[in-house]
Coordinates of C-alpha atoms in Angstrom, one line a residue:
M1 CA 136.8 73.9 183.7
P2 CA 137.2 70.2 182.9
K3 CA 135.2 69.0 179.9
S4 CA 132.7 66.3 180.5
F5 CA 129.3 65.3 179.1
S6 CA 127.5 62.7 181.2
T7 CA 124.4 60.5 181.2
I8 CA 123.5 58.7 184.3
S9 CA 121.5 55.5 184.9
R10 CA 120.6 54.6 188.5
L11 CA 121.3 51.0 189.6
S12 CA 120.4 51.4 193.3
P13 CA 120.2 54.3 195.9
W14 CA 123.9 54.1 196.2
L15 CA 125.2 52.4 193.1
L16 CA 125.3 54.3 189.9
S17 CA 126.5 53.6 186.4
L18 CA 128.0 56.5 184.5
F19 CA 129.1 57.0 180.9
L20 CA 131.2 59.9 179.7
I21 CA 130.3 61.2 176.2
L22 CA 133.0 63.1 174.4
A23 CA 132.6 65.3 171.4
G24 CA 135.3 64.2 169.0
K25 CA 136.0 64.2 165.3
D26 CA 133.2 62.3 163.5
S27 CA 134.6 59.5 161.3
G28 CA 131.2 58.0 160.7
A29 CA 131.1 56.5 164.2
A30 CA 131.5 57.9 167.7
V31 CA 135.2 57.2 167.7
A32 CA 138.0 59.7 167.9
V33 CA 140.5 58.6 165.2
S34 CA 144.1 59.7 164.5
V35 CA 147.1 58.2 162.8
G36 CA 150.1 57.6 165.1
V37 CA 153.4 56.1 164.1
N38 CA 153.5 55.7 160.3
F39 CA 156.6 54.5 158.4
T40 CA 157.9 52.6 155.5
G41 CA 159.1 49.1 156.4
S42 CA 160.8 47.1 153.6
T43 CA 161.4 47.9 149.9
F44 CA 161.8 45.7 146.9
G45 CA 165.5 45.5 145.7
V46 CA 166.7 46.7 149.0
D47 CA 165.3 44.4 151.7
S48 CA 163.7 41.7 149.6
E49 CA 163.9 40.4 146.0
F50 CA 160.5 38.7 146.2
I51 CA 157.4 39.5 144.1
P52 CA 154.9 39.7 145.8
P53 CA 156.0 40.5 149.3
D54 CA 152.8 39.1 151.1
A55 CA 152.7 41.9 153.6
N56 CA 152.3 40.5 157.1
G57 CA 153.2 41.6 160.6
A58 CA 152.0 42.0 164.1
I59 CA 152.3 44.4 167.1
G60 CA 153.7 43.2 170.4
P61 CA 155.1 44.7 173.6
G62 CA 157.4 47.5 172.4
R63 CA 158.0 46.1 168.9
F64 CA 156.3 45.6 165.6
V65 CA 157.4 42.5 163.7
E66 CA 157.3 42.5 159.9
F67 CA 157.4 39.0 158.4
I68 CA 157.2 39.2 154.6
N69 CA 158.7 37.1 151.7
G70 CA 162.4 37.6 151.9
T71 CA 162.9 39.3 155.2
V72 CA 161.9 39.5 158.9
A73 CA 162.3 42.9 160.4
V74 CA 161.7 44.2 164.0
Y75 CA 160.9 47.9 164.6
N76 CA 160.6 50.1 167.7
K77 CA 156.9 50.8 167.9
T78 CA 157.4 54.3 169.4
N79 CA 159.4 55.7 166.4
G80 CA 159.6 53.0 163.7
A81 CA 163.3 52.7 164.1
S82 CA 164.8 49.4 162.8
V83 CA 165.9 47.1 165.6
Q84 CA 166.7 43.9 163.8
R85 CA 166.6 42.5 160.2
K86 CA 167.2 39.0 158.9
S87 CA 166.4 37.1 155.7
N88 CA 163.8 34.4 155.9
L89 CA 166.5 31.7 155.7
E90 CA 168.5 33.4 158.4
F91 CA 165.4 33.5 160.6
W92 CA 164.7 29.8 160.2
A93 CA 168.4 28.9 160.6
D94 CA 168.5 30.8 163.9
A95 CA 165.4 28.9 164.9
G96 CA 167.3 25.6 164.3
L97 CA 166.1 24.7 160.8
I98 CA 168.3 24.4 157.7
I99 CA 166.2 24.8 154.5
A100 CA 167.2 22.6 151.6
Q101 CA 169.4 24.5 149.1
D102 CA 167.0 24.3 146.2
N103 CA 164.1 25.6 148.4
V104 CA 162.8 29.0 149.3
T105 CA 160.3 29.9 152.0
S106 CA 157.1 31.7 151.2
D107 CA 153.7 33.0 152.5
P108 CA 154.6 34.2 156.0
R109 CA 152.3 34.7 158.9
V110 CA 153.2 36.0 162.4
I111 CA 151.2 36.5 165.6
F112 CA 152.0 37.8 169.1
D113 CA 149.9 36.1 171.8
P114 CA 149.5 38.4 174.8
A115 CA 148.0 35.6 176.9
V116 CA 151.3 33.7 176.9
Q117 CA 153.7 36.5 175.9
R118 CA 155.0 34.6 172.9
W119 CA 155.4 35.0 169.2
F120 CA 154.3 32.4 166.6
A121 CA 155.3 32.3 162.9
V122 CA 154.7 30.0 160.0
Q123 CA 155.8 29.7 156.3
V124 CA 155.9 26.9 153.7
T125 CA 158.8 25.7 151.6
V126 CA 158.8 25.8 147.8
N127 CA 161.2 24.0 145.5
S128 CA 162.3 27.0 143.4
S129 CA 164.3 24.8 140.9
A130 CA 161.4 22.5 140.0
P131 CA 159.6 23.1 136.7
D132 CA 156.3 22.4 138.6
P133 CA 156.6 23.0 142.4
T134 CA 153.1 21.8 142.9
A135 CA 154.2 18.3 141.8
L136 CA 156.4 18.0 144.9
A137 CA 155.6 17.6 148.6
N138 CA 156.6 20.6 150.6
K139 CA 156.8 21.5 154.3
F140 CA 155.2 23.6 156.9
L141 CA 157.6 25.6 159.0
V142 CA 156.4 26.8 162.4
A143 CA 158.3 28.7 165.1
V144 CA 157.7 30.0 168.6
S145 CA 159.7 32.6 170.5
T146 CA 161.2 31.6 173.8
T147 CA 160.4 35.0 175.4
S148 CA 158.2 38.0 174.7
S149 CA 161.0 39.6 172.7
P150 CA 161.0 38.9 168.9
T151 CA 164.7 39.5 168.8
G152 CA 165.4 36.7 171.2
P153 CA 165.7 33.0 170.5
W154 CA 163.0 31.1 168.6
K155 CA 162.4 27.4 168.3
G156 CA 161.5 26.1 164.8
F157 CA 159.9 22.9 163.5
S158 CA 159.6 21.5 160.0
F159 CA 157.2 18.7 158.9
Q160 CA 155.7 17.6 155.6
A161 CA 152.5 19.5 155.0
D162 CA 150.6 16.6 153.6
P163 CA 151.9 13.3 155.0
D164 CA 149.2 11.2 153.3
N165 CA 149.4 12.1 149.6
G166 CA 152.4 14.4 149.3
F167 CA 150.2 17.2 148.0
F168 CA 151.7 20.7 147.8
A169 CA 150.6 23.2 150.5
D170 CA 150.0 26.8 149.3
F171 CA 148.8 29.9 151.1
P172 CA 149.3 28.8 154.7
T173 CA 147.2 30.4 157.4
L174 CA 147.8 30.6 161.1
G175 CA 145.4 30.8 164.1
L176 CA 145.6 30.2 167.8
D177 CA 143.6 30.2 171.1
G178 CA 144.1 28.9 174.6
D179 CA 144.1 25.3 173.5
A180 CA 146.1 25.1 170.3
V181 CA 148.0 26.6 167.4
Y182 CA 146.3 25.9 164.0
I183 CA 148.0 25.8 160.6
S184 CA 146.1 25.4 157.3
G185 CA 147.0 25.3 153.7
D186 CA 145.3 25.1 150.3
F187 CA 146.6 21.8 148.7
Y188 CA 147.5 21.1 145.0
S189 CA 148.8 18.2 143.0
A190 CA 150.8 18.4 139.8
G191 CA 149.8 21.0 137.2
E192 CA 148.4 23.3 140.0
T193 CA 145.4 21.0 140.3
P194 CA 143.4 22.0 143.4
E195 CA 142.8 19.1 145.8
G196 CA 141.3 20.8 148.9
P197 CA 142.1 22.5 152.2
G198 CA 144.1 20.8 154.9
L199 CA 144.5 21.6 158.7
V200 CA 146.9 20.8 161.5
S201 CA 146.4 21.5 165.2
I202 CA 149.3 21.6 167.7
P203 CA 148.6 21.6 171.4
K204 CA 149.7 25.0 172.6
A205 CA 151.0 23.7 175.9
D206 CA 153.5 21.5 173.9
L207 CA 154.9 24.6 172.1
L208 CA 155.2 26.5 175.4
A209 CA 156.9 23.6 177.2
A210 CA 160.5 23.9 178.5
T211 CA 161.4 21.7 175.6
P212 CA 158.9 22.6 172.9
T213 CA 157.6 19.8 170.7
V214 CA 155.2 19.1 167.8
A215 CA 155.1 15.4 168.5
N216 CA 151.4 15.5 169.5
M217 CA 150.2 17.6 166.5
H218 CA 147.1 16.3 164.7
W219 CA 146.7 16.2 160.9
F220 CA 143.1 16.2 159.7
G221 CA 144.0 15.5 156.1
V222 CA 143.1 17.1 152.9
M223 CA 139.3 17.8 152.9
D224 CA 136.6 18.4 150.4
Y225 CA 136.0 22.0 149.3
A226 CA 132.3 21.3 149.2
V227 CA 132.3 20.3 152.9
R228 CA 134.8 22.7 154.5
G229 CA 135.0 25.6 152.0
A230 CA 138.1 27.1 150.4
V231 CA 141.2 28.6 152.2
L232 CA 140.6 27.9 155.8
Q233 CA 141.2 30.7 158.4
P234 CA 141.5 29.4 161.9
A235 CA 140.5 32.2 164.3
I236 CA 142.9 34.1 166.5
C237 CA 141.5 34.4 170.0
F238 CA 143.4 35.8 173.0
D239 CA 140.6 36.3 175.5
G240 CA 139.2 32.8 175.7
S241 CA 135.9 33.7 174.2
A242 CA 136.2 31.4 171.1
T243 CA 137.9 28.0 170.9
G244 CA 138.8 26.1 167.7
S245 CA 136.7 28.2 165.3
V246 CA 137.5 28.0 161.6
L247 CA 136.0 30.1 158.9
S248 CA 136.2 29.8 155.1
I249 CA 134.4 30.9 152.0
G250 CA 132.0 28.5 150.2
D251 CA 133.4 29.4 146.8
I252 CA 136.3 31.8 146.3
G253 CA 135.8 32.1 142.5
S254 CA 135.5 28.8 140.7
D255 CA 133.0 30.7 138.5
S256 CA 131.7 34.2 138.2
S257 CA 128.3 33.5 139.6
P258 CA 127.1 35.0 142.9
H259 CA 127.6 32.7 145.9
T260 CA 126.1 33.0 149.4
N261 CA 127.9 30.7 151.8
V262 CA 130.4 31.3 154.5
V263 CA 131.5 28.0 156.2
W264 CA 132.1 27.6 159.9
F265 CA 133.4 24.5 161.8
A266 CA 135.5 24.0 164.9
V267 CA 138.4 21.9 166.1
Q268 CA 137.2 20.1 169.3
N269 CA 139.5 19.1 172.1
A270 CA 142.4 20.7 170.2
G271 CA 144.6 20.6 173.3
G272 CA 143.9 17.0 174.1
A273 CA 144.9 13.6 172.9
S274 CA 142.1 13.1 170.4
P275 CA 141.1 16.3 168.6
A276 CA 138.2 16.1 166.1
L277 CA 136.3 18.4 163.7
S278 CA 132.7 19.4 164.2
S279 CA 130.3 19.2 161.3
S280 CA 130.3 22.3 159.0
S281 CA 127.6 25.0 159.2
F282 CA 126.9 27.0 156.1
L283 CA 126.0 30.6 156.9
N284 CA 123.8 32.3 154.4
V285 CA 125.3 35.7 153.6
L286 CA 124.7 38.4 151.1
P287 CA 125.8 37.4 147.6
Y288 CA 129.5 37.8 146.7
Q289 CA 131.1 37.2 143.4
V290 CA 134.4 37.3 141.4
P291 CA 134.2 38.6 137.8
D292 CA 135.5 36.8 134.8
N293 CA 138.9 38.0 133.7
A294 CA 139.4 38.0 129.9
D295 CA 143.3 38.0 130.1
L296 CA 143.3 34.9 132.4
D297 CA 140.2 33.3 131.0
A298 CA 139.1 32.7 134.6
P299 CA 137.4 34.6 137.5
Q300 CA 139.9 37.0 139.0
F301 CA 139.9 40.4 140.6
T302 CA 142.2 43.0 139.0
A303 CA 142.5 46.6 140.1
L304 CA 142.2 49.6 137.9
Q305 CA 145.1 52.1 137.9
P306 CA 145.5 55.7 136.6
D307 CA 147.3 54.5 133.5
G308 CA 144.1 52.7 132.5
S309 CA 145.5 49.2 133.1
T310 CA 143.6 46.5 134.9
T311 CA 146.5 44.0 135.2
L312 CA 147.2 44.3 138.9
M313 CA 146.1 41.0 140.5
A314 CA 143.7 41.4 143.5
N315 CA 143.1 37.6 143.7
D316 CA 139.6 36.3 144.6
A317 CA 137.0 36.1 147.3
R318 CA 139.0 34.2 149.9
L319 CA 139.5 35.2 153.5
S320 CA 143.1 36.2 152.8
A321 CA 143.7 37.8 156.3
K322 CA 143.2 36.4 159.7
V323 CA 139.8 35.9 161.4
Y324 CA 139.9 37.9 164.7
A325 CA 137.9 36.8 167.7
V326 CA 137.1 39.1 170.7
G327 CA 134.2 39.0 173.2
G328 CA 132.9 35.8 171.6
V329 CA 132.5 37.3 168.2
L330 CA 134.4 36.3 165.0
Y331 CA 135.4 39.2 162.7
A332 CA 136.2 38.3 159.1
V333 CA 136.6 40.2 155.8
H334 CA 137.0 39.5 152.1
N335 CA 136.4 41.0 148.6
T336 CA 133.4 41.0 146.4
L337 CA 132.1 42.9 143.3
V338 CA 129.8 45.9 143.7
N339 CA 128.8 48.0 140.6
G340 CA 131.9 47.0 138.7
R341 CA 134.3 47.9 141.6
I342 CA 136.1 45.6 144.0
A343 CA 134.5 46.1 147.4
I344 CA 134.9 44.8 150.9
R345 CA 132.5 42.5 152.7
W346 CA 132.8 42.1 156.4
Y347 CA 131.1 39.8 158.9
R348 CA 130.5 39.5 162.6
I349 CA 129.7 35.9 163.6
R350 CA 128.9 34.6 167.1
A351 CA 131.4 32.0 168.0
A352 CA 129.3 30.0 170.5
D353 CA 126.6 29.0 168.1
H354 CA 128.1 30.2 164.7
V355 CA 125.2 32.6 164.1
L356 CA 125.7 35.5 161.7
I357 CA 125.2 38.6 163.8
E358 CA 125.9 41.2 161.2
Q359 CA 127.3 41.8 157.7
G360 CA 128.1 44.8 155.7
T361 CA 129.8 46.1 152.6
I362 CA 132.3 48.9 152.1
A363 CA 132.4 50.2 148.6
D364 CA 133.7 53.3 146.8
P365 CA 132.4 54.3 143.3
N366 CA 135.8 55.6 142.4
L367 CA 138.1 52.9 143.9
D368 CA 138.8 49.2 143.9
L369 CA 139.4 48.2 147.5
F370 CA 141.4 45.0 147.9
F371 CA 143.4 42.8 150.2
P372 CA 141.5 43.8 153.3
S373 CA 142.4 42.8 156.9
I374 CA 140.4 43.3 160.1
A375 CA 140.7 43.4 163.9
A376 CA 138.5 44.6 166.7
N377 CA 138.8 45.4 170.4
Q378 CA 136.7 44.9 173.5
Y379 CA 135.4 48.5 173.3
G380 CA 133.4 47.9 170.1
V381 CA 135.9 49.4 167.7
V382 CA 136.6 47.6 164.4
V383 CA 139.3 48.6 162.0
I384 CA 139.8 47.4 158.4
G385 CA 143.0 48.0 156.4
C386 CA 143.2 47.7 152.7
N387 CA 144.7 48.9 149.4
G388 CA 142.7 51.1 147.1
S389 CA 143.2 52.3 143.5
G390 CA 141.2 53.8 140.6
A391 CA 141.3 55.8 137.5
A392 CA 142.7 58.8 139.3
T393 CA 144.3 57.1 142.3
F394 CA 147.5 55.1 142.5
V395 CA 147.5 52.1 144.8
N396 CA 147.2 53.7 148.3
S397 CA 147.1 52.3 151.8
Y398 CA 143.8 53.0 153.7
A399 CA 142.1 52.3 157.0
Y400 CA 138.4 52.2 157.7
V401 CA 137.3 52.7 161.4
G402 CA 134.0 51.5 162.7
E403 CA 132.1 51.1 166.0
T404 CA 129.5 48.6 167.1
K405 CA 126.7 50.3 169.1
N406 CA 123.5 48.5 170.1
G407 CA 124.3 45.7 167.7
T408 CA 125.0 47.8 164.7
T409 CA 128.4 48.5 163.2
T410 CA 129.0 51.7 161.3
F411 CA 132.2 52.6 159.4
G412 CA 133.5 56.0 158.5
G413 CA 135.2 56.9 155.3
G414 CA 138.7 55.8 154.3
I415 CA 141.7 57.2 156.0
L416 CA 144.7 57.6 153.8
L417 CA 147.8 56.1 155.4
Q418 CA 150.2 56.1 152.4
A419 CA 149.9 57.3 148.9
G420 CA 151.3 55.3 146.0
A421 CA 153.9 56.9 143.6
G422 CA 152.6 55.6 140.3
S423 CA 150.8 52.8 138.4
Y424 CA 152.5 49.5 139.3
H425 CA 153.6 46.8 136.9
D426 CA 156.1 44.1 137.9
I427 CA 159.0 43.0 135.8
Y428 CA 157.2 39.8 134.6
E429 CA 154.4 41.8 133.1
I430 CA 156.8 44.2 131.4
I431 CA 158.9 41.4 129.9
A432 CA 155.7 39.8 128.5
Q433 CA 154.8 43.1 126.9
L434 CA 158.2 43.5 125.3
L435 CA 158.1 40.0 123.9
E436 CA 154.5 40.6 122.7
E437 CA 153.4 37.6 124.6
P438 CA 149.9 37.1 126.3
V439 CA 149.2 39.4 129.2
V440 CA 150.9 38.4 132.4
P441 CA 149.2 40.2 135.3
S442 CA 151.4 41.8 138.0
R443 CA 151.3 40.1 141.4
W444 CA 150.3 42.2 144.4
G445 CA 149.5 41.4 148.0
D446 CA 148.7 38.6 148.5
Y447 CA 147.4 39.9 151.8
S448 CA 147.7 42.6 154.5
A449 CA 147.5 42.3 158.3
M450 CA 145.8 44.1 161.1
S451 CA 146.6 43.7 164.8
V452 CA 145.6 45.2 168.2
D453 CA 148.3 46.6 170.5
P454 CA 148.3 44.3 173.6
A455 CA 149.4 47.2 175.8
D456 CA 146.7 49.6 174.6
P457 CA 143.7 48.1 172.6
T458 CA 142.8 51.6 171.3
R459 CA 145.8 51.3 169.0
F460 CA 145.6 49.2 165.9
W461 CA 148.5 48.4 163.6
T462 CA 148.4 47.5 159.9
I463 CA 151.0 46.5 157.3
Q464 CA 150.2 47.0 153.7
T465 CA 152.0 47.3 150.3
Y466 CA 152.2 50.4 148.1
P467 CA 154.2 51.3 145.0
S468 CA 157.0 53.5 146.2
A469 CA 158.6 54.0 142.7
V470 CA 157.9 53.2 139.1
D471 CA 160.1 52.5 136.1
P472 CA 158.6 51.7 132.7
D473 CA 161.6 49.7 131.7
T474 CA 162.4 47.6 134.8
G475 CA 159.1 47.6 136.6
G476 CA 157.6 49.1 139.7
T477 CA 159.0 49.0 143.2
W478 CA 156.9 47.9 146.1
S479 CA 157.3 49.0 149.7
T480 CA 155.5 48.1 152.8
Q481 CA 153.8 50.7 155.0
I482 CA 153.4 50.1 158.7
S483 CA 150.8 52.3 160.3
E484 CA 149.3 52.8 163.8
I485 CA 145.6 53.8 163.9
I486 CA 144.5 55.3 167.3
A487 CA 140.8 54.9 167.7
T488 CA 139.3 55.8 171.1
T489 CA 135.7 55.6 172.3
P490 CA 134.3 57.5 175.3
P491 CA 135.5 55.6 178.4
Q492 CA 132.9 53.9 180.5
L493 CA 132.7 53.9 184.2
S494 CA 131.5 50.7 185.9
I495 CA 130.6 50.4 189.6
A496 CA 130.1 47.2 191.6
P497 CA 129.5 46.6 195.3
A498 CA 132.6 45.5 197.3
G499 CA 131.6 45.0 201.0
T500 CA 131.4 48.4 202.7
N501 CA 132.8 50.0 199.6
V502 CA 132.0 50.3 195.9
L503 CA 134.5 49.4 193.2
V504 CA 134.8 52.1 190.5
S505 CA 136.6 51.0 187.3
W506 CA 137.5 52.5 184.0
P507 CA 139.7 51.6 181.0
L508 CA 143.5 52.0 181.3
Y509 CA 143.5 54.2 178.1
A510 CA 141.6 56.8 180.2
S511 CA 144.4 57.0 182.8
S512 CA 144.8 60.7 182.3
Y513 CA 141.2 61.4 183.2
Q514 CA 140.2 62.5 186.7
L515 CA 137.5 60.9 188.9
Q516 CA 134.9 63.3 190.3
T517 CA 131.9 62.8 192.6
T518 CA 128.8 64.6 193.8
T519 CA 125.7 64.0 195.8
N520 CA 123.7 66.6 194.0
L521 CA 123.2 66.4 190.2
I522 CA 121.1 69.5 190.1
N523 CA 124.0 71.8 191.2
A524 CA 126.5 71.7 188.4
G525 CA 129.1 73.3 190.6
S526 CA 129.0 70.6 193.2
W527 CA 131.3 68.2 191.5
S528 CA 134.6 67.7 193.3
L529 CA 137.8 65.7 192.6
T530 CA 138.1 62.5 194.5
T531 CA 141.5 60.7 194.7
P532 CA 141.0 57.2 196.1
T533 CA 143.9 54.8 195.9
A534 CA 143.7 53.2 192.4
S535 CA 145.3 50.0 191.1
T536 CA 145.8 48.7 187.7
N537 CA 144.9 45.1 186.7
G538 CA 145.7 44.4 183.1
L539 CA 143.8 47.1 181.0
V540 CA 141.5 48.2 183.8
I541 CA 142.0 50.9 186.5
S542 CA 140.0 50.4 189.7
A543 CA 139.5 52.3 193.0
L544 CA 137.6 51.4 196.2
V545 CA 135.3 54.2 197.4
P546 CA 133.4 54.0 200.7
K547 CA 129.6 53.7 200.5
T548 CA 127.6 56.7 201.6
A549 CA 124.2 57.0 203.2
T550 CA 123.0 59.2 200.3
S551 CA 123.2 58.7 196.6
Q552 CA 126.6 59.3 195.2
F553 CA 127.4 60.1 191.6
F554 CA 130.7 59.7 189.7
R555 CA 132.1 60.9 186.5
L556 CA 135.4 61.0 184.5
T557 CA 136.7 64.4 183.3
T558 CA 139.6 65.5 181.3
P559 CA 142.1 67.6 183.3

């Protein structure tokens, strides 16, 4: 017999709403979770010579794109097979940009936008030969693909990050919505002196034109940390439910005191001739803090490893990964300190009126959890990816899956995606030890990424870093791990009037289910298969069923 558990709510004598409840593995929420495709992407010394890699990537139609420091790789999402690989410089050259000989590119971000079937990418340039790169102006690099294929042509643009003062842009972030593409950076002057966050908006239509252009981009200048917060993350929104939203943290670690502000503001009229910024709203949140680090004489997260060291840099309380918007809700995540361990703080914020809907903390008494990234789908599933390490655990790659029900989000325990091979120390830390110099912490991260498969929103993809090998003399080897997390909730049937018929609809991910009907709920054996002509529109399957004179009930069942 087909397996189905159903609850019914009556909408009218002939119109019924039906929900299918499935008994699945409990991960702390009513979500069936499994790990799908799971493979190692790039490796230090083989595919890239950069430390750290800045693990970033996104899933698109048929392909996963890994864009990290040193390399851009494209993989087949069904089996992880490598399809294409280029260096960063080759990527930008193929996009029409020649990078100055004394420059490198750094801090990559990449997004696939299913609404327009295009890829967007950004990096900054860094003068690698300068004694102090922050003393020199640098450039934003932005590229858009000309098709939905990441292996096809891209069009690139280069422009000075700060045209007003020539400040140096670090840690670029990338967001987009139906109106514009947004690029932000954290700006410095000579001596690594922080100056404030900056923001650029580019009309999206201009980048999608037959002849793409950035001529109408708008530079909002370098702004005050006290007004706009630190490290801006423009939201990524594909469904039109949020426009121009930007989130930041009120204080990412200027001191080790607890802080309680998340900052929201918006870019208004971003696709028009005169974009402007709204005033900032300061959302009062649970306290977050960054501890003092004795080695650096400044607030800084460092992760514990099994060799007893606490020299692995986990940075600060910034929103290091993208803000993800779906269904009018902004999802954001960063780190804080809980009982001496690095923990994850997550937020759900309503985009329309920037009200904090919900916040929570994921902590483990035995692990430091760091460099988190977040994404959510329209079915109420939220997935966070992160690294985790501790006294008995090397740096591993994890996912935490949650579900929002009746306004409350509940996460299950950590799911191991990839185990680390040993305690990680980079070559710079080892050299400092050999020379008996002050401690030089090992760079790690500086972020991870999470994205939702545009072809199936029950499939989430994350890219993270893990130590794949260790050598006490030459330092550790980092690799990236690319993982698919499959998280399905019970599919919901919806029914709406359509003339002399009713329109019965259910999610595309439940395409293998069968539609059954009955007019008698008391008789369990009265259910029968119905096979109306169904059509698919995006991620929804729909079928027209004639109205009947008596009450009619529907359910989905597994074959």
